[in-house]
Amino acid sequence: NAGVTQTPKFQVLKTGQSMTLQCAQDMNHNSMYWYRQDPGMGLRLIYYSASEGTTDKGEVPNGYNVSRLNKREFSLRLESAAPSQTSVYFCASSPPIRGDSYEQYFGPGTRLTVT
Amino acid sequence: QKEVEQNSGPLSVPEGAIASLNCTYSDRVSQSFFWYRQYSGKSPELIMSIYSNGDKEDGRFTAQLNKASQYVSLLIRDSQPSDSATYLCAVNQVGSARQLTFGSGTQLTVLP
């Protein structure tokens, strides 16, 4: 049981290049999330998917697109990378809601640098 | 005003002491509260969750929730150098579906 996995671990892009960050979970979770983490800013939600086939914008969606390929996989695409997108990107997943429980479990992260 | 606020620290405590981490939130009807630990260069790891007023203990960790005062805290007893990390508070806000709002974290250093 690998939990939440992300690829790649590190990436360097030039301004204007595109790339897709991959995320997969094997915990049969319904909901999946993409965050970025910048120094002093905490975790900010980019997009999330409450269930297979649905996606919604979070706090900072501009410059990103997502695809919920199936229940396991949720990808994040940067169409034209900008230096402001230099960050650490985390994918997370969450099991079906039980009562008030909304806990999320995180992948190892992708460190992206845009030059 | 940030929705979830934490003192950024750094907070330093000697080994064996109690570390106290605090978090306040703005949405009075928030329902679920979580503490995550994040080591440098690693991903956040869920260590505690609390849903009702009072204390919840798990080993050396105690989470305390006071909804009337809108704060949640984490106590770490018998602090160890391995507890040195950034601790993130997260809150689920009513109407936000399955979203969590995170504080910016408190950096804790336990001195040997």
CSV table of C-alpha atoms in Angstrom, one decimal, chain A residues 13-76:
chain,number,residue,atom,x,y,z
A,13,LEU,CA,11.4,24.3,-16.4
A,14,LYS,CA,12.1,27.3,-18.5
A,15,THR,CA,9.5,30.1,-18.7
A,16,GLY,CA,6.8,29.2,-21.2
A,17,GLN,CA,7.4,25.4,-21.1
A,18,SER,CA,4.5,23.1,-20.1
A,19,MET,CA,4.4,20.0,-17.9
A,20,THR,CA,2.1,17.7,-16.1
A,21,LEU,CA,2.5,16.6,-12.5
A,22,GLN,CA,1.1,13.2,-11.8
A,23,CYS,CA,-0.6,12.0,-8.6
A,24,ALA,CA,-2.0,8.6,-7.8
A,25,GLN,CA,-3.5,7.0,-4.6
A,26,ASP,CA,-4.2,3.4,-3.8
A,27,MET,CA,-6.4,4.0,-0.7
A,28,ASN,CA,-9.7,4.0,-2.6
A,29,HIS,CA,-10.2,7.6,-1.6
A,30,ASN,CA,-12.9,9.7,-3.3
A,31,SER,CA,-11.5,13.2,-3.0
A,32,MET,CA,-8.1,14.4,-4.2
A,33,TYR,CA,-6.4,17.8,-4.0
A,34,TRP,CA,-3.5,19.8,-5.4
A,35,TYR,CA,-1.7,22.3,-3.1
A,36,ARG,CA,1.3,24.5,-3.5
A,37,GLN,CA,3.5,25.5,-0.6
A,38,ASP,CA,5.7,28.6,-0.6
A,39,PRO,CA,7.8,29.9,2.3
A,40,GLY,CA,5.7,31.8,4.8
A,41,MET,CA,2.5,31.1,2.9
A,42,GLY,CA,1.5,27.7,4.2
A,43,LEU,CA,-0.4,25.3,1.9
A,44,ARG,CA,-2.7,26.9,-0.6
A,45,LEU,CA,-5.3,24.9,-2.5
A,46,ILE,CA,-5.0,25.0,-6.3
A,47,TYR,CA,-7.7,22.6,-7.4
A,48,TYR,CA,-9.6,19.7,-5.9
A,49,SER,CA,-11.8,16.8,-7.0
A,50,ALA,CA,-14.5,15.7,-4.7
A,51,SER,CA,-15.2,12.6,-6.7
A,52,GLU,CA,-14.3,11.0,-10.0
A,53,GLY,CA,-15.5,13.2,-12.8
A,54,THR,CA,-15.7,16.4,-10.9
A,55,THR,CA,-13.1,19.2,-10.4
A,56,ASP,CA,-13.3,22.6,-8.7
A,57,LYS,CA,-11.1,25.6,-8.3
A,58,GLY,CA,-9.4,26.3,-5.0
A,59,GLU,CA,-7.7,29.5,-3.7
A,60,VAL,CA,-5.0,29.9,-6.4
A,61,PRO,CA,-6.2,28.2,-9.7
A,62,ASN,CA,-4.8,30.7,-12.2
A,63,GLY,CA,-2.2,29.2,-14.6
A,64,TYR,CA,-3.2,25.6,-13.8
A,65,ASN,CA,-5.5,22.9,-15.2
A,66,VAL,CA,-6.4,19.5,-13.7
A,67,SER,CA,-7.7,16.2,-14.9
A,68,ARG,CA,-9.3,13.5,-12.7
A,69,LEU,CA,-8.4,10.6,-14.9
A,70,ASN,CA,-10.1,8.0,-12.8
A,71,LYS,CA,-10.6,7.4,-9.1
A,72,ARG,CA,-6.9,6.8,-8.5
A,73,GLU,CA,-5.3,9.5,-10.5
A,74,PHE,CA,-5.4,13.3,-10.5
A,75,SER,CA,-3.0,15.3,-12.6
A,76,LEU,CA,-2.0,19.0,-12.5
